[in-house]
């Protein structure tokens, strides 16, 4: 079964969203969601929609892990997906808190976000005092109306040791402790920063100071230590996974996080990140995944296609110049069909030989993967379907740099022949196989038309009778 014969794979989307406003991005997100709900959208079937991939409803090579690897190794923007998955898991955990704990972090409304964004753009200081903010925070609790000239919940900052380098996010520890609380019905992930809490808190305080905040957030709010860690990694200048945010967006977000740890404080930034994932990274990922061969194999296939066409032309010329009957001039049609079909498929990143077996080449980072990591991936994600907890746990490793990973040097030393005939694996995702079947049928039909035209031209030419 194939899709429509006029199917076109997703077009490559460049990073042109910086000029869009927040409302335009939100409108694009809504259109993307609605179009996928109704079926095919811009060459992407509903079975491969962004929400399907994120929720674990797809098979390799279209899982969340594959999407993350693509963003890390190809687009070099894995921080967007990592932040998106963390926020999704953070929202779930925040909503499970007791009501009295959630009241300590009031919701950050859209009106407040717009006001802070306007103040950040104009360079105005915060309008609210510490006392008014505290009264708003403790409204409805036993602390309402209390004296807050001196914050009783403030924890003094940690005095850095000589080994700690202030203001250097690169000096942050590579790992922090992670804790899983697993039950039969639920898995919850919590980031434990006990051992590195002072460092992240110190860097977060520096980010708040740069944003023009005159006071530090309340440490009594739930997940405040985790928010400090997220600020250090994703928000602060020089963070190891710094998001591509404008100065205005960063300042507005830090002002919001100084007020509350409620998930809605990330509303504006989350819209930017989600737009980048849905409207840019996701179509590019599907387009890239359709290619079943590596670059060396695709170039090799293109060469074979050109060779097939040239072979057909040479045969047609030789037969035409001879005294053989016109019926012999149909024989080169086989060379035309094979050559043109191979060339069309290779132009779209597919090798027809690999497609005949529904195979694909292993990616370079998959060729030299650690067997223990593969076993862990199968355990966490049911044969590649990444769970939300496993991707939240990935945030325990701050850096997305891969230049020092062992597979990079080993793959560069791999000779060209081995790259062309690299290891293969079966494509498990049915929707992806269906897309490739459609492209193959289109290539064959195009080859039949093109080969028929060339054959007809040579059949109409008079005999050469040269031999």
Short mmCIF file of C-alpha atoms in Angstrom, two decimals:
data_model
loop_
_atom_site.label_atom_id
_atom_site.label_comp_id
_atom_site.label_asym_id
_atom_site.label_seq_id
_atom_site.Cartn_x
_atom_site.Cartn_y
_atom_site.Cartn_z
CA UNK A 1 0.00 0.00 0.00
CA UNK A 2 1.29 3.43 -0.97
CA UNK A 3 0.24 7.02 -0.48
CA UNK A 4 -0.93 9.27 -3.29
CA UNK A 5 1.24 9.21 -6.40
CA UNK A 6 1.54 13.00 -6.13
CA UNK A 7 3.05 12.65 -2.65
CA UNK A 8 5.98 14.92 -1.88
CA UNK A 9 8.34 14.42 1.02
CA UNK A 10 8.61 17.28 3.57
CA UNK A 11 10.52 20.29 2.34
CA UNK A 12 13.58 21.41 4.24
CA UNK A 13 12.68 24.15 6.72
CA UNK A 14 15.30 26.77 7.48
CA UNK A 15 15.51 28.63 10.79
CA UNK A 16 13.39 31.64 9.89
CA UNK A 17 11.26 31.80 13.04
CA UNK A 18 13.23 34.56 14.76
CA UNK A 19 11.22 37.20 12.90
CA UNK A 20 7.88 35.75 14.00
CA UNK A 21 5.99 37.09 16.99
CA UNK A 22 4.72 34.95 19.83
CA UNK A 23 1.16 35.00 18.48
CA UNK A 24 2.31 33.94 15.01
CA UNK A 25 4.32 31.06 16.47
CA UNK A 26 1.36 29.93 18.58
CA UNK A 27 -0.85 30.07 15.49
CA UNK A 28 1.66 27.94 13.57
CA UNK A 29 1.70 25.40 16.41
CA UNK A 30 -2.10 25.20 16.41
CA UNK A 31 -2.21 24.79 12.63
CA UNK A 32 0.41 22.05 12.82
CA UNK A 33 -1.56 20.21 15.49
CA UNK A 34 -4.88 20.51 13.64
CA UNK A 35 -3.45 19.48 10.27
CA UNK A 36 -1.91 16.32 11.72
CA UNK A 37 -5.21 15.48 13.40
CA UNK A 38 -6.88 15.50 9.99
CA UNK A 39 -4.33 13.26 8.20
CA UNK A 40 -1.37 14.06 5.96
CA UNK A 41 0.34 17.40 6.58
CA UNK A 42 3.17 18.75 4.39
CA UNK A 43 4.30 15.26 3.48
CA UNK A 44 4.11 13.91 7.04
CA UNK A 45 1.42 11.28 7.78
CA UNK A 46 -0.45 11.36 11.06
CA UNK A 47 1.37 8.20 12.18
CA UNK A 48 4.64 10.17 12.18
CA UNK A 49 3.29 13.38 13.71
CA UNK A 50 5.27 15.23 16.36
CA UNK A 51 2.90 14.19 19.14
CA UNK A 52 3.06 10.53 18.08
CA UNK A 53 6.84 10.57 18.24
CA UNK A 54 6.99 12.36 21.59
CA UNK A 55 4.39 10.07 23.16
CA UNK A 56 6.32 6.95 22.10
CA UNK A 57 3.80 5.82 19.47
CA UNK A 58 6.36 5.16 16.74
CA UNK A 59 8.97 2.49 15.97
CA UNK A 60 12.65 2.84 14.99
CA UNK A 61 13.99 4.81 13.26
CA UNK A 62 11.32 7.37 14.20
CA UNK A 63 11.38 7.19 18.01
CA UNK A 64 12.06 9.98 20.48
CA UNK A 65 15.59 8.66 20.88
CA UNK A 66 16.13 8.85 17.11
CA UNK A 67 14.70 12.38 17.07
CA UNK A 68 17.06 13.40 19.87
CA UNK A 69 20.05 11.84 18.10
CA UNK A 70 19.15 13.71 14.91
CA UNK A 71 18.96 17.01 16.77
CA UNK A 72 22.24 16.31 18.54
CA UNK A 73 24.37 15.00 15.68
CA UNK A 74 22.78 16.60 12.59
CA UNK A 75 21.07 19.86 13.56
CA UNK A 76 23.15 20.50 16.71
CA UNK A 77 20.08 21.70 18.60
CA UNK A 78 19.24 18.86 21.00
CA UNK A 79 18.69 21.31 23.85
CA UNK A 80 15.26 22.25 22.48
CA UNK A 81 13.90 18.72 22.73
CA UNK A 82 15.64 18.08 26.05
CA UNK A 83 14.11 21.22 27.54
CA UNK A 84 10.69 20.42 26.07
CA UNK A 85 10.69 16.92 27.56
CA UNK A 86 11.95 18.18 30.89
CA UNK A 87 9.18 20.79 31.08
CA UNK A 88 6.56 18.21 30.19
CA UNK A 89 7.77 15.92 32.96
CA UNK A 90 8.16 18.87 35.36
CA UNK A 91 4.56 19.91 34.76
CA UNK A 92 3.37 16.41 35.55
CA UNK A 93 5.36 16.28 38.78
CA UNK A 94 4.27 19.78 39.82
CA UNK A 95 0.60 18.93 39.36
CA UNK A 96 1.04 15.93 41.66
CA UNK A 97 2.13 18.14 44.57
CA UNK A 98 -0.16 18.73 47.50
CA UNK A 99 -2.37 21.79 47.23
CA UNK A 100 -0.59 23.58 50.09
CA UNK A 101 2.75 23.20 48.27
CA UNK A 102 1.37 24.40 44.94
CA UNK A 103 0.01 27.53 46.64
CA UNK A 104 3.58 28.60 47.39
CA UNK A 105 4.15 28.95 43.64
CA UNK A 106 1.22 30.86 42.12
CA UNK A 107 0.38 30.57 38.45
CA UNK A 108 2.14 33.00 36.14
CA UNK A 109 -0.59 34.53 34.00
CA UNK A 110 -0.28 35.67 30.41
CA UNK A 111 -0.90 39.27 31.49
CA UNK A 112 2.01 39.11 33.93
CA UNK A 113 4.22 37.60 31.25
CA UNK A 114 3.38 40.40 28.81
CA UNK A 115 4.01 43.04 31.46
CA UNK A 116 7.40 41.59 32.39
CA UNK A 117 8.33 41.24 28.71
CA UNK A 118 7.46 44.90 28.11
CA UNK A 119 9.47 45.97 31.17
CA UNK A 120 12.41 43.86 30.04
CA UNK A 121 12.28 45.42 26.58
CA UNK A 122 12.13 48.92 28.06
CA UNK A 123 14.81 48.17 30.65
CA UNK A 124 12.50 49.10 33.53
CA UNK A 125 13.06 47.72 37.03
CA UNK A 126 10.56 45.48 38.71
CA UNK A 127 7.43 47.29 39.73
CA UNK A 128 6.49 45.08 42.68
CA UNK A 129 8.21 45.18 46.03
CA UNK A 130 9.33 42.17 48.00
CA UNK A 131 6.54 42.69 50.51
CA UNK A 132 3.77 42.75 47.88
CA UNK A 133 5.19 39.67 46.19
CA UNK A 134 5.33 37.80 49.47
CA UNK A 135 1.75 38.74 50.32
CA UNK A 136 0.60 37.54 46.90
CA UNK A 137 2.52 34.29 47.29
CA UNK A 138 1.20 33.47 50.77
CA UNK A 139 -2.36 34.57 50.03
CA UNK A 140 -4.78 32.14 51.63
CA UNK A 141 -2.12 30.59 53.89
CA UNK A 142 -1.10 31.08 57.51
CA UNK A 143 1.63 33.46 56.41
CA UNK A 144 -0.72 35.94 54.73
CA UNK A 145 -0.21 39.52 55.89
CA UNK A 146 2.95 38.68 57.84
CA UNK A 147 5.99 40.88 58.17
CA UNK A 148 8.42 40.13 55.40
CA UNK A 149 10.98 42.89 55.77
CA UNK A 150 13.39 40.09 56.52
CA UNK A 151 12.70 36.90 54.63
CA UNK A 152 12.65 34.04 57.16
CA UNK A 153 12.86 31.45 54.37
CA UNK A 154 15.98 32.79 52.74
CA UNK A 155 18.89 30.37 52.68
CA UNK A 156 22.31 32.09 52.76
CA UNK A 157 24.34 31.43 49.64
CA UNK A 158 27.12 28.87 49.73
CA UNK A 159 30.62 30.26 50.07
CA UNK A 160 32.57 28.90 47.09
CA UNK A 161 35.74 26.99 47.69
CA UNK A 162 39.01 27.65 45.88
CA UNK A 163 38.29 24.86 43.39
CA UNK A 164 35.02 26.45 42.30
CA UNK A 165 35.33 28.98 39.50
CA UNK A 166 32.61 31.64 39.79
CA UNK A 167 30.80 32.50 36.61
CA UNK A 168 32.21 29.58 34.62
CA UNK A 169 29.34 27.23 33.63
CA UNK A 170 31.84 25.02 31.83
CA UNK A 171 33.28 24.11 35.21
CA UNK A 172 30.00 22.58 36.30
CA UNK A 173 30.05 18.90 37.19
CA UNK A 174 29.35 16.54 34.34
CA UNK A 175 26.81 14.53 36.30
CA UNK A 176 24.50 14.92 39.23
CA UNK A 177 22.66 12.34 41.22
CA UNK A 178 19.35 11.21 39.78
CA UNK A 179 16.64 9.43 41.70
CA UNK A 180 13.88 7.23 40.29
CA UNK A 181 10.77 6.47 42.27
CA UNK A 182 9.22 3.53 40.43
CA UNK A 183 5.94 1.84 41.22
CA UNK A 184 3.83 -0.63 39.31
CA UNK A 185 1.53 2.07 37.93
CA UNK A 186 3.74 5.13 37.73
CA UNK A 187 7.28 6.32 37.23
CA UNK A 188 8.36 9.69 38.43
CA UNK A 189 11.69 11.32 37.85
CA UNK A 190 13.23 13.77 40.27
CA UNK A 191 16.47 15.64 39.83
CA UNK A 192 18.55 15.47 42.96
CA UNK A 193 21.11 18.24 43.20
CA UNK A 194 22.19 17.77 46.79
CA UNK A 195 25.86 17.35 46.03
CA UNK A 196 25.98 20.19 43.49
CA UNK A 197 23.26 22.42 44.92
CA UNK A 198 25.57 25.30 45.97
CA UNK A 199 27.19 25.55 42.52
CA UNK A 200 23.93 25.67 40.59
CA UNK A 201 22.41 28.06 43.11
CA UNK A 202 25.41 30.37 42.81
CA UNK A 203 25.24 30.49 39.02
CA UNK A 204 21.46 30.99 39.10
CA UNK A 205 21.91 33.93 41.47
CA UNK A 206 24.36 35.42 39.00
CA UNK A 207 21.79 35.06 36.21
CA UNK A 208 19.16 36.80 38.32
CA UNK A 209 21.58 39.64 39.05
CA UNK A 210 22.32 40.09 35.34
CA UNK A 211 18.57 40.30 34.69
CA UNK A 212 18.36 43.28 37.05
CA UNK A 213 16.63 41.54 39.94
CA UNK A 214 17.15 43.27 43.29
CA UNK A 215 16.29 40.22 45.42
CA UNK A 216 16.65 36.48 45.32
CA UNK A 217 13.70 34.04 44.95
CA UNK A 218 12.11 32.30 47.91
CA UNK A 219 13.79 28.95 48.57
CA UNK A 220 10.62 27.61 50.23
CA UNK A 221 8.93 27.23 46.84
CA UNK A 222 8.74 23.66 45.51
CA UNK A 223 11.47 22.53 43.07
CA UNK A 224 13.46 25.74 43.61
CA UNK A 225 16.77 23.83 43.53
CA UNK A 226 15.78 22.14 40.29
CA UNK A 227 14.79 25.48 38.74
CA UNK A 228 18.20 26.88 39.73
CA UNK A 229 19.84 23.98 37.91
CA UNK A 230 17.67 24.48 34.82
CA UNK A 231 18.52 28.20 34.79
CA UNK A 232 22.22 27.38 34.93
CA UNK A 233 22.07 24.85 32.10
CA UNK A 234 19.41 26.23 29.72
CA UNK A 235 18.81 29.92 30.48
CA UNK A 236 21.96 31.62 31.77
CA UNK A 237 24.52 33.03 29.33
CA UNK A 238 27.21 30.44 28.67
CA UNK A 239 25.08 27.52 29.85
CA UNK A 240 26.11 24.12 28.56
CA UNK A 241 22.71 23.70 26.85
CA UNK A 242 21.81 27.34 26.43
CA UNK A 243 18.58 27.85 24.52
CA UNK A 244 18.55 30.21 21.57
CA UNK A 245 16.61 32.99 23.30
CA UNK A 246 16.67 36.72 22.74
CA UNK A 247 17.82 38.96 25.58
CA UNK A 248 14.22 40.10 26.03
CA UNK A 249 12.91 36.54 26.33
CA UNK A 250 15.67 35.56 28.75
CA UNK A 251 15.10 38.59 31.00
CA UNK A 252 11.32 38.07 31.04
CA UNK A 253 11.76 34.38 31.91
CA UNK A 254 14.17 35.10 34.76
CA UNK A 255 11.77 37.70 36.17
CA UNK A 256 8.99 35.11 36.04
CA UNK A 257 11.12 32.46 37.75
CA UNK A 258 12.02 34.93 40.47
CA UNK A 259 8.32 35.13 41.30
CA UNK A 260 7.30 31.49 41.04
CA UNK A 261 8.37 27.97 40.13
CA UNK A 262 4.99 27.25 38.54
CA UNK A 263 5.32 25.60 35.08
CA UNK A 264 3.45 28.52 33.51
CA UNK A 265 6.49 30.72 34.17
CA UNK A 266 8.04 29.06 31.10
CA UNK A 267 5.01 29.80 28.89
CA UNK A 268 6.65 32.26 26.48
CA UNK A 269 9.92 30.36 26.15
CA UNK A 270 8.12 27.06 25.77
CA UNK A 271 6.19 28.52 22.83
CA UNK A 272 9.46 29.42 21.08
CA UNK A 273 10.96 25.99 21.76
CA UNK A 274 7.83 24.12 20.69
CA UNK A 275 7.56 26.14 17.49
CA UNK A 276 11.15 25.26 16.64
CA UNK A 277 10.48 21.56 17.27
CA UNK A 278 7.10 21.26 15.55
CA UNK A 279 7.52 23.56 12.58
CA UNK A 280 11.23 23.20 11.83
CA UNK A 281 13.03 20.28 13.47
CA UNK A 282 10.24 17.71 13.06
CA UNK A 283 9.74 18.14 9.25
CA UNK A 284 13.51 18.10 8.75
CA UNK A 285 13.78 14.96 10.86
CA UNK A 286 11.16 13.11 8.79
CA UNK A 287 12.83 14.24 5.56
CA UNK A 288 16.20 12.99 6.85
CA UNK A 289 14.74 9.70 8.10
CA UNK A 290 13.30 8.85 4.67
CA UNK A 291 16.89 8.47 3.44
CA UNK A 292 17.75 4.79 3.93
CA UNK A 293 21.44 5.02 3.01
CA UNK A 294 24.39 7.01 4.24
CA UNK A 295 25.92 9.76 2.13
CA UNK A 296 28.50 7.46 0.52
CA UNK A 297 25.83 4.94 -0.47
CA UNK A 298 23.53 7.60 -1.93
CA UNK A 299 26.35 9.09 -4.02
CA UNK A 300 27.24 5.59 -5.18
CA UNK A 301 23.59 4.99 -6.15
CA UNK A 302 23.49 8.24 -8.10
CA UNK A 303 26.59 7.15 -9.96
CA UNK A 304 24.96 3.83 -10.83
CA UNK A 305 21.87 5.64 -12.07
CA UNK A 306 23.89 7.90 -14.34
CA UNK A 307 25.88 4.88 -15.56
CA UNK A 308 22.66 3.02 -16.40
CA UNK A 309 21.33 5.96 -18.41
CA UNK A 310 24.61 6.42 -20.27
CA UNK A 311 24.75 2.68 -20.98
CA UNK A 312 21.25 2.83 -22.45
CA UNK A 313 22.20 5.83 -24.62
CA UNK A 314 25.32 4.12 -25.93
CA UNK A 315 23.35 0.97 -26.77
CA UNK A 316 20.64 3.01 -28.54
CA UNK A 317 23.21 4.89 -30.61
CA UNK A 318 25.06 1.74 -31.63
CA UNK A 319 21.87 -0.06 -32.62
CA UNK A 320 20.58 2.98 -34.54
CA UNK A 321 23.79 3.35 -36.51
CA UNK A 322 23.71 -0.35 -37.45
CA UNK A 323 21.48 -2.11 -39.94
CA UNK A 324 19.54 -3.99 -37.21
CA UNK A 325 15.79 -3.77 -37.25
CA UNK A 326 13.90 -1.17 -35.24
CA UNK A 327 12.66 -3.79 -32.78
CA UNK A 328 16.20 -4.10 -31.40
CA UNK A 329 16.11 -0.45 -30.37
CA UNK A 330 13.65 -1.30 -27.58
CA UNK A 331 16.29 -3.32 -25.69
CA UNK A 332 18.05 -0.25 -24.16
CA UNK A 333 14.73 0.59 -22.44
CA UNK A 334 15.78 -1.71 -19.58
CA UNK A 335 18.90 0.36 -19.00
CA UNK A 336 16.91 3.59 -19.11
CA UNK A 337 14.33 2.35 -16.60
CA UNK A 338 16.90 1.00 -14.16
CA UNK A 339 19.14 4.06 -14.45
CA UNK A 340 16.39 6.69 -14.22
CA UNK A 341 14.58 4.92 -11.36
CA UNK A 342 17.82 4.56 -9.41
CA UNK A 343 18.70 8.20 -10.04
CA UNK A 344 15.28 9.54 -8.99
CA UNK A 345 15.27 7.46 -5.80
CA UNK A 346 18.86 8.42 -4.99
CA UNK A 347 18.01 12.07 -5.56
CA UNK A 348 15.55 11.71 -2.69
CA UNK A 349 18.11 9.96 -0.52
CA UNK A 350 17.03 6.36 -1.15
CA UNK A 351 18.91 3.34 -2.40
CA UNK A 352 16.58 1.01 -4.34
CA UNK A 353 18.64 -2.04 -3.34
CA UNK A 354 18.22 -1.29 0.36
CA UNK A 355 14.57 -0.46 -0.22
CA UNK A 356 13.95 -3.83 -1.83
CA UNK A 357 14.66 -5.40 1.58
CA UNK A 358 13.18 -2.49 3.57
CA UNK A 359 16.59 -2.01 5.13
CA UNK A 360 18.53 1.07 6.09
CA UNK A 361 22.13 1.75 6.98
CA UNK A 362 23.02 2.12 10.63
CA UNK A 363 23.91 5.68 11.57
CA UNK A 364 27.56 6.31 12.47
CA UNK A 365 26.74 6.65 16.18
CA UNK A 366 24.74 3.40 16.02
CA UNK A 367 27.59 1.44 14.45
CA UNK A 368 29.79 1.80 17.51
CA UNK A 369 27.11 1.97 20.19
CA UNK A 370 27.81 0.46 23.58
CA UNK A 371 25.88 -2.83 24.01
CA UNK A 372 25.01 -1.85 27.58
CA UNK A 373 23.41 1.38 26.30
CA UNK A 374 21.39 -0.63 23.78
CA UNK A 375 20.11 -2.90 26.54
CA UNK A 376 19.19 0.12 28.65
CA UNK A 377 17.39 1.70 25.67
CA UNK A 378 15.37 -1.48 25.17
CA UNK A 379 14.53 -1.59 28.86
CA UNK A 380 13.52 2.08 29.09
CA UNK A 381 11.67 2.33 25.81
CA UNK A 382 10.38 -1.06 24.70
CA UNK A 383 12.69 -1.60 21.74
CA UNK A 384 13.45 2.01 21.10
CA UNK A 385 10.28 3.77 22.20
CA UNK A 386 11.73 6.29 24.65
CA UNK A 387 9.75 6.92 27.82
CA UNK A 388 9.36 10.36 29.30
CA UNK A 389 11.35 9.39 32.37
CA UNK A 390 14.36 8.20 30.37
CA UNK A 391 14.53 11.51 28.47
CA UNK A 392 14.16 13.51 31.66
CA UNK A 393 17.02 11.46 33.09
CA UNK A 394 19.16 12.42 30.10
CA UNK A 395 19.23 15.94 31.55
CA UNK A 396 21.68 14.63 34.14
CA UNK A 397 24.44 15.06 31.53
CA UNK A 398 24.80 18.83 30.94
CA UNK A 399 26.76 18.98 27.68
CA UNK A 400 25.55 18.04 24.18
CA UNK A 401 29.05 18.02 22.71
CA UNK A 402 29.91 14.82 20.86
CA UNK A 403 33.24 15.63 19.19
CA UNK A 404 35.10 13.54 21.76
CA UNK A 405 32.83 10.50 21.50
CA UNK A 406 34.75 7.39 20.34
CA UNK A 407 32.62 6.76 17.25
CA UNK A 408 33.64 10.05 15.59
CA UNK A 409 37.30 9.11 15.11
CA UNK A 410 36.51 5.47 14.34
CA UNK A 411 34.02 6.38 11.61
CA UNK A 412 36.42 8.86 10.02
CA UNK A 413 39.01 6.06 9.71
CA UNK A 414 36.47 3.80 8.01
CA UNK A 415 37.38 3.31 4.33
CA UNK A 416 35.01 4.35 1.55
CA UNK A 417 34.09 0.81 0.47
CA UNK A 418 33.00 -0.13 3.98
CA UNK A 419 30.90 3.02 4.18
CA UNK A 420 29.15 2.19 0.89
CA UNK A 421 28.40 -1.37 2.02
CA UNK A 422 27.87 -0.63 5.71
CA UNK A 423 25.83 -2.67 8.17
CA UNK A 424 22.09 -2.67 7.60
CA UNK A 425 19.01 -3.02 9.78
CA UNK A 426 15.33 -3.57 9.05
CA UNK A 427 13.03 -0.53 9.17
CA UNK A 428 10.39 -1.22 11.81
CA UNK A 429 8.15 1.82 11.35
CA UNK A 430 5.28 0.93 8.94
CA UNK A 431 4.48 4.55 8.02
CA UNK A 432 8.09 5.17 6.99
CA UNK A 433 8.14 2.02 4.85
CA UNK A 434 4.92 3.20 3.21
CA UNK A 435 6.50 6.57 2.37
CA UNK A 436 9.51 4.83 0.85
CA UNK A 437 7.24 2.50 -1.14
CA UNK A 438 5.49 5.56 -2.54
CA UNK A 439 8.77 7.20 -3.56
CA UNK A 440 9.91 3.95 -5.19
CA UNK A 441 6.68 3.65 -7.22
CA UNK A 442 7.04 7.29 -8.28
CA UNK A 443 10.63 6.60 -9.36
CA UNK A 444 9.62 3.55 -11.41
CA UNK A 445 6.76 5.42 -13.11
CA UNK A 446 9.04 8.35 -13.87
CA UNK A 447 11.62 5.94 -15.28
CA UNK A 448 9.04 4.27 -17.51
CA UNK A 449 7.93 7.62 -18.89
CA UNK A 450 11.46 8.95 -19.38
CA UNK A 451 12.76 5.66 -20.80
CA UNK A 452 9.78 5.39 -23.15
CA UNK A 453 10.40 8.89 -24.51
CA UNK A 454 14.10 8.20 -25.17
CA UNK A 455 13.33 4.84 -26.75
CA UNK A 456 10.66 6.40 -28.97
CA UNK A 457 13.08 9.06 -30.16
CA UNK A 458 15.69 6.50 -31.20
CA UNK A 459 13.05 4.28 -32.85
CA UNK A 460 12.02 7.20 -35.06
CA UNK A 461 15.57 7.85 -36.30
CA UNK A 462 16.38 6.23 -39.71
CA UNK A 463 18.87 3.37 -39.97
CA UNK A 464 22.52 4.33 -40.09
CA UNK A 465 23.56 1.15 -41.98
CA UNK A 466 27.19 1.80 -41.01
CA UNK A 467 27.75 -1.85 -40.17
#
